mmCIF file of C-alpha atoms in Angstrom:
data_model
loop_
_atom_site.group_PDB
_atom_site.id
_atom_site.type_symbol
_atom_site.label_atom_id
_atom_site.label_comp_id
_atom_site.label_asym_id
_atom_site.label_seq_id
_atom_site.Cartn_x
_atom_site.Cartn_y
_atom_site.Cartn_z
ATOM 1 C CA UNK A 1 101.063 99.451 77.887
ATOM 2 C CA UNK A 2 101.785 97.523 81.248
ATOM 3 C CA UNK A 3 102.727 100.252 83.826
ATOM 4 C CA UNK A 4 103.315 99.835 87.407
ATOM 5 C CA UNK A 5 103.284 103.074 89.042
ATOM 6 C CA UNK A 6 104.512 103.330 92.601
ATOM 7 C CA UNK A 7 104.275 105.670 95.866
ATOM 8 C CA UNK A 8 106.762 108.158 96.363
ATOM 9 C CA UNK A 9 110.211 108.274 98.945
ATOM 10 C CA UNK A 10 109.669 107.862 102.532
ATOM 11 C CA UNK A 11 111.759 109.011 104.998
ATOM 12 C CA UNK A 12 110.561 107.214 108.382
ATOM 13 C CA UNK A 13 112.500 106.958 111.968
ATOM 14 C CA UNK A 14 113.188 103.171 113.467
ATOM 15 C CA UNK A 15 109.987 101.775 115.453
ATOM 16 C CA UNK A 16 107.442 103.516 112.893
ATOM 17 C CA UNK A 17 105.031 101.847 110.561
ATOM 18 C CA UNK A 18 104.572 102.023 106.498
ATOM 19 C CA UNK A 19 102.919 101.210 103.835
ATOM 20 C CA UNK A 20 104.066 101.885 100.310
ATOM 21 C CA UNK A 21 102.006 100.968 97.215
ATOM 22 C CA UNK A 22 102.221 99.983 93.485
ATOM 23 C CA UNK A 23 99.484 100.064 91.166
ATOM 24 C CA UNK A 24 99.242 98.290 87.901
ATOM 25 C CA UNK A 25 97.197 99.293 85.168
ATOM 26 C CA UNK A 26 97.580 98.336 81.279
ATOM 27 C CA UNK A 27 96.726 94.444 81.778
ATOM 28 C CA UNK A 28 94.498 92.333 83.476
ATOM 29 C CA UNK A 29 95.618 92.700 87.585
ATOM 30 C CA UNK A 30 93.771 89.767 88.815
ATOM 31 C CA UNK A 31 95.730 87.577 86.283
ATOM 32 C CA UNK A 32 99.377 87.772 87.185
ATOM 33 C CA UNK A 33 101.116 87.541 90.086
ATOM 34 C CA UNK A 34 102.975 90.832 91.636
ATOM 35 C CA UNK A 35 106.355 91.190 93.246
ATOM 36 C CA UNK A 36 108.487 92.934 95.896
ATOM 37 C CA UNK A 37 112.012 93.430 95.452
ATOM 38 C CA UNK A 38 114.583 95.529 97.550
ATOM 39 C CA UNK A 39 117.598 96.992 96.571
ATOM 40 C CA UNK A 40 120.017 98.206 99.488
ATOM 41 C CA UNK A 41 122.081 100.778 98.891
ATOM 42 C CA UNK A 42 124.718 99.830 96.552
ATOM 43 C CA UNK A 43 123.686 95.908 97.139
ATOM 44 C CA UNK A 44 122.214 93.678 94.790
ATOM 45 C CA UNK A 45 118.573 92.521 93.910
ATOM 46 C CA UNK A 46 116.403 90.306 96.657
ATOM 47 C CA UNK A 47 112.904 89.128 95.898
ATOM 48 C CA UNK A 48 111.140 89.720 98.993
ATOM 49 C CA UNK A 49 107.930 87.577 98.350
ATOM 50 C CA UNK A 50 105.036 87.756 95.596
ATOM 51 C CA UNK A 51 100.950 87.997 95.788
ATOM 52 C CA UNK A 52 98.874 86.894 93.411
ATOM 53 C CA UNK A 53 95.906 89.370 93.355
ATOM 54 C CA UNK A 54 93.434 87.019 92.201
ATOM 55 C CA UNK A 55 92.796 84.932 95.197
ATOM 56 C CA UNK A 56 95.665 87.161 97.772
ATOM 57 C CA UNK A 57 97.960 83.831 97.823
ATOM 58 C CA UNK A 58 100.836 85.236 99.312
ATOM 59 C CA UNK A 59 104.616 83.196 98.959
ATOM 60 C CA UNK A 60 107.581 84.984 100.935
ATOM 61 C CA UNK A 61 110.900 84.726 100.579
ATOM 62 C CA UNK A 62 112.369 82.664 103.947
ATOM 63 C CA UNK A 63 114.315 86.037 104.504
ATOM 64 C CA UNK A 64 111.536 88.348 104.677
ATOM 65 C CA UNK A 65 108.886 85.746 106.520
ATOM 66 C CA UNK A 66 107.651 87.690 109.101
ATOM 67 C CA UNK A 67 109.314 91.187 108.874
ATOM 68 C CA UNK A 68 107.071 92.647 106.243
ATOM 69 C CA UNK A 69 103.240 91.533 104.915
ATOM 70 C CA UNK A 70 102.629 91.837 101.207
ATOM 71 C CA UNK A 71 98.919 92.252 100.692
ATOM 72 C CA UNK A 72 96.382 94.044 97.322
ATOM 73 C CA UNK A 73 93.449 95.239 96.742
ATOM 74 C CA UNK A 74 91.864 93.957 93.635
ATOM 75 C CA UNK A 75 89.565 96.559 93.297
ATOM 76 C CA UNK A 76 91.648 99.518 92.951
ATOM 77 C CA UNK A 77 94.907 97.461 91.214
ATOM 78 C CA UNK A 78 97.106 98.137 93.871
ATOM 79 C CA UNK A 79 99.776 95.538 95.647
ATOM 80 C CA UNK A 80 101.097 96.808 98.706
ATOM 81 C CA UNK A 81 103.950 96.193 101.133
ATOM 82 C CA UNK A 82 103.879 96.572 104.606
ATOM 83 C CA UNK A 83 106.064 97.264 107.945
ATOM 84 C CA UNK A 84 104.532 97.434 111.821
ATOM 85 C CA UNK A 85 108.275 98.171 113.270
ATOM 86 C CA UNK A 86 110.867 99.684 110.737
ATOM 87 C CA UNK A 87 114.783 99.601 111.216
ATOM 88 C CA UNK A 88 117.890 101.263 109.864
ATOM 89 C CA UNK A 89 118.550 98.298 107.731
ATOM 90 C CA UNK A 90 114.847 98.637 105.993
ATOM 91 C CA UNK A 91 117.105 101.488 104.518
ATOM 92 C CA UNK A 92 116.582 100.801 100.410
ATOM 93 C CA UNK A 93 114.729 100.777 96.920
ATOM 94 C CA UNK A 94 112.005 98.480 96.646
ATOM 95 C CA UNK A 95 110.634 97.592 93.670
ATOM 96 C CA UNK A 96 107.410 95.943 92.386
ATOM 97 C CA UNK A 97 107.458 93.211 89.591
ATOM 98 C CA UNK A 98 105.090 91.891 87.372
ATOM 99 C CA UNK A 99 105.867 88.018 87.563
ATOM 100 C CA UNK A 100 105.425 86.733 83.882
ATOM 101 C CA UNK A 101 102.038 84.571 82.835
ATOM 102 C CA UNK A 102 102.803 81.045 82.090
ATOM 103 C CA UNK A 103 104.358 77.873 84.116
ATOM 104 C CA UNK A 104 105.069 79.265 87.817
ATOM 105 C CA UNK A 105 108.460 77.915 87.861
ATOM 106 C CA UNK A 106 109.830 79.563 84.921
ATOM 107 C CA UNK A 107 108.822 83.158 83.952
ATOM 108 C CA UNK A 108 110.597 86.475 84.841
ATOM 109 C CA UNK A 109 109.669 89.248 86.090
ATOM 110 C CA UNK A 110 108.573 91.592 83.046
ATOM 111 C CA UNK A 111 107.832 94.472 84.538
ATOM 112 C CA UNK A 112 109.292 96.602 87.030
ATOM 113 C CA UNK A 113 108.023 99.951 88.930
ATOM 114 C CA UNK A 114 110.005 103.100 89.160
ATOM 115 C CA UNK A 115 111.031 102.252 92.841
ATOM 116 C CA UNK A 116 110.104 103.577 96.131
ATOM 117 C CA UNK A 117 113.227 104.558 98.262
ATOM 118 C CA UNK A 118 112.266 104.181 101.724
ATOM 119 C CA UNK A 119 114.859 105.809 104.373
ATOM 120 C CA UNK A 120 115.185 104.777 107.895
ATOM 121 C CA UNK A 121 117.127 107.646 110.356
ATOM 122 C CA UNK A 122 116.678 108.584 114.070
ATOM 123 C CA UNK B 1 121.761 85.259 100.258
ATOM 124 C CA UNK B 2 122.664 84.764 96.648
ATOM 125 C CA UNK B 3 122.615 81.530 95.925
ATOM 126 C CA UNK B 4 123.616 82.114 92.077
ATOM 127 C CA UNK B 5 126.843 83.640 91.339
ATOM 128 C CA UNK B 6 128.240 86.452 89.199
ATOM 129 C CA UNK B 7 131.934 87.573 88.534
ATOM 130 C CA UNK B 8 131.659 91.292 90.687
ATOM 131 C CA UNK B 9 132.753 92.863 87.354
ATOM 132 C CA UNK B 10 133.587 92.760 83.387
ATOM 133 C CA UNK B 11 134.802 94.977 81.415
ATOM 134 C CA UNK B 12 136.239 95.507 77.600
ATOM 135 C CA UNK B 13 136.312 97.890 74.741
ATOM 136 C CA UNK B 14 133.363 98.806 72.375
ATOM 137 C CA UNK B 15 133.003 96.406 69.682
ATOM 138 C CA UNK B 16 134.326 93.547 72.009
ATOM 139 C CA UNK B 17 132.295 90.637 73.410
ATOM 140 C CA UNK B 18 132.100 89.884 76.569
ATOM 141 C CA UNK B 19 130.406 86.964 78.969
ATOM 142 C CA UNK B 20 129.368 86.862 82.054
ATOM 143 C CA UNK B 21 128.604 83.931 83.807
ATOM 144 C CA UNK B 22 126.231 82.835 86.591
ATOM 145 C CA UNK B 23 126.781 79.692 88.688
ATOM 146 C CA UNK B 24 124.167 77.623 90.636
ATOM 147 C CA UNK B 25 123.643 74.387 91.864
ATOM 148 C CA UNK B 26 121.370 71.564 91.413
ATOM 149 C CA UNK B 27 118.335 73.019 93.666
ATOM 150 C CA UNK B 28 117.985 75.683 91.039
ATOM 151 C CA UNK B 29 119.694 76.154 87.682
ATOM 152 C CA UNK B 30 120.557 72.669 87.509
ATOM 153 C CA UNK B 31 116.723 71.442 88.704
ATOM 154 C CA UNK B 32 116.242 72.610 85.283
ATOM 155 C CA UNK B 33 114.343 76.174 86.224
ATOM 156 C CA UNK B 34 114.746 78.829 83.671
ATOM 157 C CA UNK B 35 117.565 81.495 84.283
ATOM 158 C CA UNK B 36 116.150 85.083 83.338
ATOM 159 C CA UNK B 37 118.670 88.465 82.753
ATOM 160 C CA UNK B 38 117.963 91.764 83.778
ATOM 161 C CA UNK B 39 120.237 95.198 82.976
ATOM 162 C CA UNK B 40 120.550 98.163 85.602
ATOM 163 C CA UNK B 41 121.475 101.295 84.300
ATOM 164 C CA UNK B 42 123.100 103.610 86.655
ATOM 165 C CA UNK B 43 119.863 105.690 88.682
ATOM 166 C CA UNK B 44 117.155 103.481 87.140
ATOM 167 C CA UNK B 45 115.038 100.599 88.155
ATOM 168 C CA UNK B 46 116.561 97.118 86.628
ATOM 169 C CA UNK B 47 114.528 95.575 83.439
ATOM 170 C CA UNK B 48 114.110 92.275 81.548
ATOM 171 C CA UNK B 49 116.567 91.517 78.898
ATOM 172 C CA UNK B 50 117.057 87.702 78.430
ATOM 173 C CA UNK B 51 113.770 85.143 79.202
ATOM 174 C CA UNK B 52 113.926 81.996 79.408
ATOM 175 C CA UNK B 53 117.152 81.312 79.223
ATOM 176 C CA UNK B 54 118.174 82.671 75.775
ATOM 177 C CA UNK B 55 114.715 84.634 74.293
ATOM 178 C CA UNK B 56 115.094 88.606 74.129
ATOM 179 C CA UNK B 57 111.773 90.692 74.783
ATOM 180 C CA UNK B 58 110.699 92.645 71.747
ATOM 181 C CA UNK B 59 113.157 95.385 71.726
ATOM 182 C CA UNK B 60 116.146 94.356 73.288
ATOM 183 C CA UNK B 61 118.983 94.606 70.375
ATOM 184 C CA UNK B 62 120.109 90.924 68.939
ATOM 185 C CA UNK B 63 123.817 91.552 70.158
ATOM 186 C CA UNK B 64 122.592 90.268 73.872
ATOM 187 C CA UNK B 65 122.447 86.252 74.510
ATOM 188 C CA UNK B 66 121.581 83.973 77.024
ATOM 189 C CA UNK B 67 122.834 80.694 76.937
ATOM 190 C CA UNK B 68 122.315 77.642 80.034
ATOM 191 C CA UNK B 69 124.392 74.594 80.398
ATOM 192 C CA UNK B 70 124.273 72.087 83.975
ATOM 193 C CA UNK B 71 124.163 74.425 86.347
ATOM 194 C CA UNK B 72 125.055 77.666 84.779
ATOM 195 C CA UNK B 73 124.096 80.444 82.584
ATOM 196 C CA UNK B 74 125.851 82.773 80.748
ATOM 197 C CA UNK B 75 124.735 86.264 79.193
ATOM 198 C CA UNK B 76 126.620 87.737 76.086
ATOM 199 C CA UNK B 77 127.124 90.958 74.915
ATOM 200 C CA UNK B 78 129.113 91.238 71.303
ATOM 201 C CA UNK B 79 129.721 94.614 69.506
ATOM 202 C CA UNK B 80 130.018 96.324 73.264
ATOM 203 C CA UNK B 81 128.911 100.193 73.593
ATOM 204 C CA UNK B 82 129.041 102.777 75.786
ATOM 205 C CA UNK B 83 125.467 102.206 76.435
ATOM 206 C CA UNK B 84 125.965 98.595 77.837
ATOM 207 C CA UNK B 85 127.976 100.023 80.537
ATOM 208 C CA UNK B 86 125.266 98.891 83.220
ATOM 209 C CA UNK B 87 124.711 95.982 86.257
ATOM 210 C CA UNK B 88 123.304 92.658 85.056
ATOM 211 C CA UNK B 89 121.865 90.344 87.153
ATOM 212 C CA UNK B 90 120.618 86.451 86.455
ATOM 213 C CA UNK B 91 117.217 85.324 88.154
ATOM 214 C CA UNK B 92 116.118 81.714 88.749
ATOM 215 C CA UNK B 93 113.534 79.565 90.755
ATOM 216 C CA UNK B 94 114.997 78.092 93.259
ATOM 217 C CA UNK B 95 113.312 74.635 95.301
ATOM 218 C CA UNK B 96 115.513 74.504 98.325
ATOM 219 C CA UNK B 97 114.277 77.886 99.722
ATOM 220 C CA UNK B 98 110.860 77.283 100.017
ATOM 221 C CA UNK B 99 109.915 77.615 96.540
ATOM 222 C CA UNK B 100 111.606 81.332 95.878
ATOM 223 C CA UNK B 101 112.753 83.436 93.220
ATOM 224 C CA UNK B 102 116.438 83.920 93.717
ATOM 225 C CA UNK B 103 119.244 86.805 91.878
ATOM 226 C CA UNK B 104 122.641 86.509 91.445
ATOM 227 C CA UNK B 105 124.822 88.580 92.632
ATOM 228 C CA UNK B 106 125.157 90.870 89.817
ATOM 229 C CA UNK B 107 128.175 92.006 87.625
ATOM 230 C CA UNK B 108 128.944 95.441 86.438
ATOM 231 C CA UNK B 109 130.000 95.677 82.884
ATOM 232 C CA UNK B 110 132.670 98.605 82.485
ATOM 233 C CA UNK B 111 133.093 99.897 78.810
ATOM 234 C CA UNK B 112 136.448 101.001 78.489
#
């Protein structure tokens, strides 16, 4: 069974630095390419950027160029997502995604991680 | 930024059918990219219920479809329940924003 199993809620103030991770077990890691989605609170869905663990080729969202760094560790399964200088609007869920196997263009994501609520207060 | 979009909300009584319909442009659904569904339940994370345009993953009950036409999709849901009450969101590819994975802007379906 593919499982993606994330770290738990942070609750951080603005200027700090976090990392939160997912790790995926169940298939092969190396093989597909993982995702980062946030959720804001009560918002919609926004894919943030995806690695592919393989060879750490990294594609980001124009959005999110810049404000966060998406990174993995092949050895230990684990994708990661990254902040040097949080703000009150890094307030959300994120989520990591298993993107699909197949044609780049056209698969979903297939499988999603619990979520990692990260919280952002002086 | 959603660059595909969703009616905010839907609603109808169980056993009805209702659509919901996503709207893109030629840079993304209409490039010919595939257009992907995904159901939130209230307090969970979201998951996969329509692939590639119009295939259901193993599990996912035969009353959802996905259909794609120019530069729209559309998602289905006949024989409504209480269970479908939920947010839905489409997913595409899209080429204009430097090669990027793009949501709609999601629709909450309200059983009545």
């Amino acid at each position: 069974e593919v499982q993606l199993v994330q770290s738990g809620a942070e609750v951080k103030k603005p200027g700090e630095s976090l990392k939160i991770s997912c790790k995926g077990s169940g298939y092969s890691f190396t093989s597909y390419w993982i995702g980062w989605v946030r959720q804001m609170p009560g918002k919609g869905l926004e894919c943030m950027g995806i690695i592919y663990p393989g060879d750490s080729d990294t594609r980001y969202s124009p959005s999110f160029q810049g404000q966060v760094t998406i990174s993995a560790d092949k050895s230990i399964s684990t994708a990661y997502l990254q902040w040097s200088s949080l703000k009150a609007s890094d307030t959300a869920m994120y989520y990591c995604v298993r993107h699909g196997s197949g044609n780049y263009y056209r698969m979903p994501f297939d499988s999603w991680g619990q979520g990692t609520l990260v919280t952002v207060s002086s | 930024q959603s660059v595909l979009t969703q009616p905010p909300s839907v609603s109808g009584a169980p056993g009805q059918r209702v659509t919901i319909s996503c709207t893109g442009s030629s840079s993304n659904i209409g490039a010919d990219y595939d257009v992907h569904w995904y159901q939130q339940l209230p307090g969970t994370a979201p998951k996969l219920l329509i692939y590639g345009n119009r295939n259901r993953p193993s599990g996912v009950p035969d009353r959802f479809s996905g259909s794609k036409s120019g530069t729209s999709a559309s998602l289905a849901i006949t024989g409504l329940q209480a269970e479908d009450e939920a947010d839905y969101y489409c997913q595409s590819y899209d080429s204009s924003l430097s090669g990027s994975r793009v949501f709609g802007t999601g629709t909450k379906v309200t059983v009545l």
